mmCIF file of C-alpha atoms in Angstrom:
data_model
loop_
_atom_site.group_PDB
_atom_site.id
_atom_site.type_symbol
_atom_site.label_atom_id
_atom_site.label_comp_id
_atom_site.label_asym_id
_atom_site.label_seq_id
_atom_site.Cartn_x
_atom_site.Cartn_y
_atom_site.Cartn_z
ATOM 1 C CA MET A 1 -3.736 -101.320 47.603
ATOM 2 C CA THR A 2 -4.045 -104.714 45.880
ATOM 3 C CA ASN A 3 -2.757 -105.666 42.436
ATOM 4 C CA ALA A 4 -5.787 -106.677 40.363
ATOM 5 C CA HIS A 5 -3.799 -109.323 38.468
ATOM 6 C CA THR A 6 -1.884 -111.010 41.294
ATOM 7 C CA GLY A 7 -4.177 -110.352 44.237
ATOM 8 C CA LEU A 8 -1.128 -109.269 46.246
ATOM 9 C CA MET A 9 -0.714 -106.060 48.208
ATOM 10 C CA GLU A 10 1.313 -103.570 46.222
ATOM 11 C CA ALA A 11 4.208 -101.789 47.882
ATOM 12 C CA LEU A 12 3.169 -98.387 49.229
ATOM 13 C CA THR A 13 5.050 -95.182 49.856
ATOM 14 C CA VAL A 14 5.249 -93.609 53.293
ATOM 15 C CA GLY A 15 2.537 -91.114 52.404
ATOM 16 C CA GLN A 16 0.209 -93.801 51.064
ATOM 17 C CA VAL A 17 0.700 -95.928 54.185
ATOM 18 C CA ALA A 18 0.044 -92.953 56.457
ATOM 19 C CA GLU A 19 -3.225 -92.197 54.666
ATOM 20 C CA THR A 20 -4.333 -95.835 54.560
ATOM 21 C CA PHE A 21 -3.617 -96.681 58.212
ATOM 22 C CA GLY A 22 -4.428 -93.320 59.777
ATOM 23 C CA VAL A 23 -0.938 -92.785 61.166
ATOM 24 C CA THR A 24 1.376 -89.856 60.576
ATOM 25 C CA VAL A 25 4.479 -89.886 58.372
ATOM 26 C CA ARG A 26 6.443 -88.830 61.431
ATOM 27 C CA THR A 27 5.197 -91.906 63.299
ATOM 28 C CA LEU A 28 6.301 -94.185 60.459
ATOM 29 C CA HIS A 29 9.718 -92.575 60.420
ATOM 30 C CA HIS A 30 9.958 -93.104 64.184
ATOM 31 C CA TYR A 31 9.014 -96.775 63.859
ATOM 32 C CA ASP A 32 11.793 -97.067 61.296
ATOM 33 C CA GLU A 33 14.328 -95.319 63.541
ATOM 34 C CA VAL A 34 13.636 -97.520 66.573
ATOM 35 C CA GLY A 35 13.710 -100.690 64.480
ATOM 36 C CA LEU A 36 10.069 -101.559 64.917
ATOM 37 C CA LEU A 37 9.088 -101.366 61.259
ATOM 38 C CA HIS A 38 11.537 -100.993 58.377
ATOM 39 C CA PRO A 39 10.268 -100.505 54.808
ATOM 40 C CA SER A 40 11.515 -103.551 52.926
ATOM 41 C CA GLU A 41 11.954 -101.910 49.517
ATOM 42 C CA ARG A 42 12.966 -98.646 47.944
ATOM 43 C CA THR A 43 12.225 -97.019 44.628
ATOM 44 C CA HIS A 44 14.958 -96.258 42.099
ATOM 45 C CA ALA A 45 14.941 -92.749 43.475
ATOM 46 C CA GLY A 46 15.564 -94.063 47.004
ATOM 47 C CA TYR A 47 12.070 -93.546 48.473
ATOM 48 C CA ARG A 48 10.910 -96.081 51.078
ATOM 49 C CA LEU A 49 8.321 -98.654 50.046
ATOM 50 C CA TYR A 50 6.298 -100.845 52.381
ATOM 51 C CA THR A 51 5.542 -104.378 51.146
ATOM 52 C CA GLY A 52 2.517 -106.475 51.964
ATOM 53 C CA GLU A 53 4.388 -108.142 54.851
ATOM 54 C CA ASP A 54 5.416 -104.724 56.165
ATOM 55 C CA LEU A 55 1.812 -103.613 56.126
ATOM 56 C CA GLN A 56 0.699 -106.736 57.999
ATOM 57 C CA ARG A 57 3.302 -105.942 60.643
ATOM 58 C CA LEU A 58 2.091 -102.344 60.787
ATOM 59 C CA GLY A 59 -1.488 -103.522 61.223
ATOM 60 C CA THR A 60 -0.374 -105.587 64.207
ATOM 61 C CA ILE A 61 1.515 -102.613 65.650
ATOM 62 C CA VAL A 62 -1.554 -100.403 65.325
ATOM 63 C CA VAL A 63 -3.701 -102.948 67.197
ATOM 64 C CA TYR A 64 -1.171 -103.299 70.016
ATOM 65 C CA ARG A 65 -0.840 -99.531 70.330
ATOM 66 C CA ARG A 66 -4.608 -99.218 70.652
ATOM 67 C CA LEU A 67 -4.413 -101.797 73.421
ATOM 68 C CA GLY A 68 -1.983 -99.549 75.274
ATOM 69 C CA PHE A 69 1.309 -101.419 74.762
ATOM 70 C CA SER A 70 4.599 -99.494 74.643
ATOM 71 C CA LEU A 71 6.799 -99.705 71.542
ATOM 72 C CA ASP A 72 9.326 -101.850 73.423
ATOM 73 C CA GLU A 73 6.607 -104.295 74.454
ATOM 74 C CA ILE A 74 5.291 -104.415 70.891
ATOM 75 C CA GLY A 75 8.775 -105.112 69.543
ATOM 76 C CA GLU A 76 9.162 -108.052 71.929
ATOM 77 C CA LEU A 77 5.764 -109.410 70.963
ATOM 78 C CA LEU A 78 6.424 -109.123 67.242
ATOM 79 C CA ASP A 79 9.869 -110.668 67.362
ATOM 80 C CA GLY A 80 8.993 -113.518 69.663
ATOM 81 C CA ALA A 81 6.245 -115.404 67.829
ATOM 82 C CA ASP A 82 4.891 -116.227 64.391
ATOM 83 C CA ILE A 83 1.905 -114.506 62.786
ATOM 84 C CA VAL A 84 -0.587 -117.100 64.051
ATOM 85 C CA ALA A 85 0.629 -116.505 67.577
ATOM 86 C CA HIS A 86 0.292 -112.757 66.966
ATOM 87 C CA LEU A 87 -3.280 -113.112 65.802
ATOM 88 C CA ARG A 88 -4.247 -115.347 68.703
ATOM 89 C CA ARG A 89 -2.656 -112.961 71.172
ATOM 90 C CA GLN A 90 -4.399 -110.037 69.530
ATOM 91 C CA ARG A 91 -7.716 -111.808 69.720
ATOM 92 C CA ASP A 92 -7.244 -112.672 73.390
ATOM 93 C CA LEU A 93 -6.199 -109.137 74.239
ATOM 94 C CA VAL A 94 -9.042 -107.549 72.276
ATOM 95 C CA THR A 95 -11.542 -109.959 73.852
ATOM 96 C CA ALA A 96 -10.250 -109.093 77.312
ATOM 97 C CA ARG A 97 -10.452 -105.389 76.532
ATOM 98 C CA LEU A 98 -13.990 -105.801 75.215
ATOM 99 C CA ALA A 99 -14.968 -107.477 78.487
ATOM 100 C CA GLU A 100 -13.415 -104.581 80.399
ATOM 101 C CA MET A 101 -15.231 -102.059 78.219
ATOM 102 C CA SER A 102 -18.501 -103.953 78.658
ATOM 103 C CA ASP A 103 -18.101 -103.844 82.442
ATOM 104 C CA LEU A 104 -17.272 -100.154 82.195
ATOM 105 C CA VAL A 105 -20.416 -99.483 80.157
ATOM 106 C CA VAL A 106 -22.500 -101.293 82.795
ATOM 107 C CA ALA A 107 -20.868 -99.226 85.549
ATOM 108 C CA ILE A 108 -21.458 -95.996 83.638
ATOM 109 C CA ASP A 109 -25.104 -96.940 82.986
ATOM 110 C CA ARG A 110 -25.644 -97.620 86.696
ATOM 111 C CA ARG A 111 -24.085 -94.297 87.626
ATOM 112 C CA LEU A 112 -26.178 -92.574 84.958
ATOM 113 C CA GLU A 113 -29.365 -94.177 86.281
ATOM 114 C CA ALA A 114 -28.449 -93.074 89.796
ATOM 115 C CA GLU A 115 -27.771 -89.523 88.642
ATOM 116 C CA MET A 116 -30.972 -89.439 86.591
ATOM 117 C CA ALA A 117 -32.959 -90.801 89.544
ATOM 118 C CA ASP A 118 -31.713 -87.904 91.660
ATOM 119 C CA GLN A 119 -32.943 -85.330 89.165
ATOM 120 C CA PRO A 120 -36.221 -83.483 89.839
ATOM 121 C CA ALA A 121 -39.122 -84.881 87.838
ATOM 122 C CA THR A 122 -40.004 -83.008 84.665
ATOM 123 C CA THR A 123 -43.464 -82.048 83.467
ATOM 124 C CA GLU A 124 -43.210 -84.898 80.961
ATOM 125 C CA ASP A 125 -42.424 -87.327 83.809
ATOM 126 C CA LEU A 126 -45.510 -86.198 85.728
ATOM 127 C CA LYS A 127 -47.724 -86.503 82.666
ATOM 128 C CA GLU A 128 -46.386 -90.004 82.099
ATOM 129 C CA LEU A 129 -47.106 -91.008 85.703
ATOM 130 C CA PHE A 130 -50.477 -89.343 86.252
ATOM 131 C CA GLY A 131 -51.875 -89.270 82.719
ATOM 132 C CA GLU A 132 -55.080 -87.230 82.611
ATOM 133 C CA GLY A 133 -54.661 -86.592 86.328
ATOM 134 C CA TYR A 134 -51.949 -84.070 85.505
ATOM 135 C CA ASN A 135 -53.302 -81.103 83.609
ATOM 136 C CA ASP A 136 -51.289 -77.986 82.703
ATOM 137 C CA GLU A 137 -54.393 -75.798 82.756
ATOM 138 C CA TYR A 138 -55.350 -76.994 86.221
ATOM 139 C CA GLN A 139 -51.804 -76.366 87.486
ATOM 140 C CA ALA A 140 -51.971 -72.810 86.171
ATOM 141 C CA GLU A 141 -55.400 -72.305 87.737
ATOM 142 C CA ALA A 142 -54.199 -73.654 91.079
ATOM 143 C CA GLN A 143 -51.258 -71.260 91.076
ATOM 144 C CA GLU A 144 -53.552 -68.348 90.224
ATOM 145 C CA ARG A 145 -55.972 -69.211 93.046
ATOM 146 C CA TRP A 146 -53.492 -70.158 95.797
ATOM 147 C CA GLY A 147 -50.126 -68.877 94.574
ATOM 148 C CA ASP A 148 -49.893 -66.232 97.315
ATOM 149 C CA THR A 149 -50.717 -68.605 100.200
ATOM 150 C CA ASP A 150 -48.308 -70.209 102.666
ATOM 151 C CA LYS A 151 -49.543 -73.661 101.739
ATOM 152 C CA TRP A 152 -48.739 -73.083 98.075
ATOM 153 C CA ALA A 153 -45.241 -71.970 99.073
ATOM 154 C CA GLN A 154 -44.863 -75.083 101.224
ATOM 155 C CA SER A 155 -46.014 -77.294 98.373
ATOM 156 C CA GLN A 156 -43.587 -75.724 95.928
ATOM 157 C CA ALA A 157 -40.685 -76.050 98.355
ATOM 158 C CA ARG A 158 -41.442 -79.704 99.150
ATOM 159 C CA THR A 159 -41.967 -80.822 95.562
ATOM 160 C CA LYS A 160 -39.355 -78.845 93.620
ATOM 161 C CA ASP A 161 -36.651 -81.507 94.133
ATOM 162 C CA MET A 162 -38.890 -84.576 94.093
ATOM 163 C CA THR A 163 -37.653 -87.189 91.644
ATOM 164 C CA LYS A 164 -39.707 -89.275 89.251
ATOM 165 C CA GLU A 165 -39.280 -92.223 91.608
ATOM 166 C CA GLN A 166 -40.676 -90.215 94.515
ATOM 167 C CA TRP A 167 -43.644 -89.102 92.422
ATOM 168 C CA ALA A 168 -44.201 -92.729 91.466
ATOM 169 C CA GLU A 169 -44.460 -93.520 95.192
ATOM 170 C CA VAL A 170 -47.053 -90.753 95.524
ATOM 171 C CA LYS A 171 -49.017 -92.251 92.629
ATOM 172 C CA ALA A 172 -48.850 -95.741 94.138
ATOM 173 C CA GLU A 173 -50.078 -94.460 97.516
ATOM 174 C CA MET A 174 -52.910 -92.561 95.830
ATOM 175 C CA ASP A 175 -53.980 -95.611 93.831
ATOM 176 C CA ALA A 176 -53.916 -97.808 96.946
ATOM 177 C CA PHE A 177 -55.949 -95.259 98.931
ATOM 178 C CA GLU A 178 -58.577 -94.910 96.230
ATOM 179 C CA ALA A 179 -58.830 -98.685 95.844
ATOM 180 C CA ASP A 180 -59.449 -99.070 99.587
ATOM 181 C CA LEU A 181 -61.845 -96.128 99.512
ATOM 182 C CA GLY A 182 -63.936 -97.775 96.812
ATOM 183 C CA ALA A 183 -63.875 -101.104 98.648
ATOM 184 C CA ALA A 184 -65.153 -99.476 101.856
ATOM 185 C CA ILE A 185 -68.050 -97.856 100.033
ATOM 186 C CA ARG A 186 -68.983 -101.082 98.237
ATOM 187 C CA ALA A 187 -68.929 -102.865 101.610
ATOM 188 C CA GLY A 188 -71.397 -100.311 103.029
ATOM 189 C CA GLU A 189 -68.922 -99.032 105.623
ATOM 190 C CA PRO A 190 -70.473 -96.254 107.797
ATOM 191 C CA THR A 191 -68.735 -92.873 107.518
ATOM 192 C CA GLY A 192 -68.362 -92.717 111.300
ATOM 193 C CA SER A 193 -66.646 -96.099 111.637
ATOM 194 C CA ASP A 194 -63.024 -96.768 112.574
ATOM 195 C CA THR A 195 -62.352 -97.893 108.999
ATOM 196 C CA ALA A 196 -63.682 -94.580 107.650
ATOM 197 C CA ALA A 197 -61.595 -92.664 110.215
ATOM 198 C CA ALA A 198 -58.465 -94.557 109.135
ATOM 199 C CA LEU A 199 -59.162 -93.688 105.495
ATOM 200 C CA ALA A 200 -59.697 -90.046 106.443
ATOM 201 C CA GLU A 201 -56.323 -90.023 108.190
ATOM 202 C CA ARG A 202 -54.657 -91.595 105.158
ATOM 203 C CA HIS A 203 -56.194 -88.886 103.024
ATOM 204 C CA ARG A 204 -54.890 -86.184 105.392
ATOM 205 C CA ALA A 205 -51.402 -87.730 105.400
ATOM 206 C CA SER A 206 -51.345 -87.705 101.601
ATOM 207 C CA ILE A 207 -52.085 -83.978 101.638
ATOM 208 C CA ALA A 208 -49.601 -83.299 104.453
ATOM 209 C CA ARG A 209 -46.846 -84.645 102.223
ATOM 210 C CA PHE A 210 -47.166 -81.376 100.285
ATOM 211 C CA TYR A 211 -48.258 -78.848 102.918
ATOM 212 C CA ASP A 212 -49.406 -78.723 106.526
ATOM 213 C CA CYS A 213 -52.966 -80.028 106.766
ATOM 214 C CA ASP A 214 -54.842 -80.056 110.052
ATOM 215 C CA HIS A 215 -58.308 -81.540 110.419
ATOM 216 C CA GLU A 216 -60.001 -78.170 109.999
ATOM 217 C CA PHE A 217 -58.311 -77.531 106.677
ATOM 218 C CA GLN A 218 -59.015 -81.094 105.580
ATOM 219 C CA VAL A 219 -62.739 -80.409 106.084
ATOM 220 C CA CYS A 220 -62.382 -77.379 103.773
ATOM 221 C CA LEU A 221 -60.879 -79.645 101.151
ATOM 222 C CA ALA A 222 -63.718 -82.131 101.561
ATOM 223 C CA GLN A 223 -66.231 -79.339 100.991
ATOM 224 C CA MET A 224 -64.386 -78.397 97.790
ATOM 225 C CA TYR A 225 -64.687 -81.998 96.600
ATOM 226 C CA LEU A 226 -68.461 -81.496 96.578
ATOM 227 C CA ALA A 227 -68.441 -77.914 95.317
ATOM 228 C CA ASP A 228 -66.060 -78.372 92.380
ATOM 229 C CA PRO A 229 -67.538 -80.696 89.723
ATOM 230 C CA ARG A 230 -64.059 -81.776 88.599
ATOM 231 C CA PHE A 231 -63.148 -83.113 92.045
ATOM 232 C CA THR A 232 -66.590 -84.618 92.447
ATOM 233 C CA GLN A 233 -66.311 -86.443 89.134
ATOM 234 C CA HIS A 234 -62.858 -87.767 90.006
ATOM 235 C CA TYR A 235 -64.216 -89.452 93.127
ATOM 236 C CA GLU A 236 -67.474 -90.525 91.499
ATOM 237 C CA ASP A 237 -65.380 -92.392 88.911
ATOM 238 C CA ILE A 238 -64.054 -94.553 91.749
ATOM 239 C CA GLU A 239 -67.513 -95.532 92.948
ATOM 240 C CA PRO A 240 -70.855 -93.673 92.832
ATOM 241 C CA GLY A 241 -71.321 -91.665 96.028
ATOM 242 C CA THR A 242 -67.597 -91.551 96.853
ATOM 243 C CA ALA A 243 -67.280 -87.757 96.984
ATOM 244 C CA GLN A 244 -70.092 -87.449 99.541
ATOM 245 C CA TRP A 245 -68.884 -90.472 101.549
ATOM 246 C CA LEU A 246 -65.322 -89.129 101.750
ATOM 247 C CA HIS A 247 -66.607 -85.698 102.759
ATOM 248 C CA ASP A 248 -68.739 -87.186 105.529
ATOM 249 C CA ALA A 249 -65.921 -89.466 106.722
ATOM 250 C CA ILE A 250 -63.510 -86.513 106.906
ATOM 251 C CA VAL A 251 -66.049 -84.406 108.826
ATOM 252 C CA ALA A 252 -66.757 -87.278 111.250
ATOM 253 C CA ASN A 253 -63.056 -87.887 111.806
ATOM 254 C CA ALA A 254 -62.416 -84.188 112.399
ATOM 255 C CA ALA A 255 -65.157 -84.225 115.055
ATOM 256 C CA ARG A 256 -63.330 -87.081 116.782
ATOM 257 C CA HIS A 257 -60.223 -84.919 117.056
ATOM 258 C CA ALA A 258 -62.011 -81.684 117.996
ATOM 259 C CA GLY A 259 -61.285 -80.135 121.352
#
């Protein structure tokens, strides 16, 4: 507390000091007993009073304790230098500790990122990655239609622990495939060509990531791309005629592998 007339710190009782500095009365008594901090004045009734200089010393003690110094080390520091030296030492020590804490925060953030990266992707993650390509209603419909099949079980088992990063790889592969698919169609590539066969195999590999997909089943999928307007529209948005071209390329490639 400061005297409004003199601007000087008024002497405080043990209780007032404890409340002001967030230390216990017992701690102050201990500092007194070990000779670290003696109250410089007493009231007429004999109660201890801490002067402004005492409180400055206590403030220094509190800082050093927060920095992890023992009471013996603090006593040596306080008795071996003037206040300017104290303040400079405090600043150096606090700066060093801040650097340590900053490094620790970086290490914790890296560990947190690693732990988060290992977590299975959430529905929100998938919506963020695939946008309109991820639809809750379609997921529910797919489960209703194929939920009792082996391929659905395979898909669920293979994707349940996939992380957001792994799904991002899936999205990148899908985007690259569809870009090459559109380019082949714009170039007038025949559906029976080697280029078309390679695209058909890339398509099959993308499906096989989730469940076993032989050429016969891939042909069934290609037929669904023409039968279901939602699939058809997805491919037509890449390039007009894409759904039919992909279907024909898959059928031609399957014929290559027949027998």
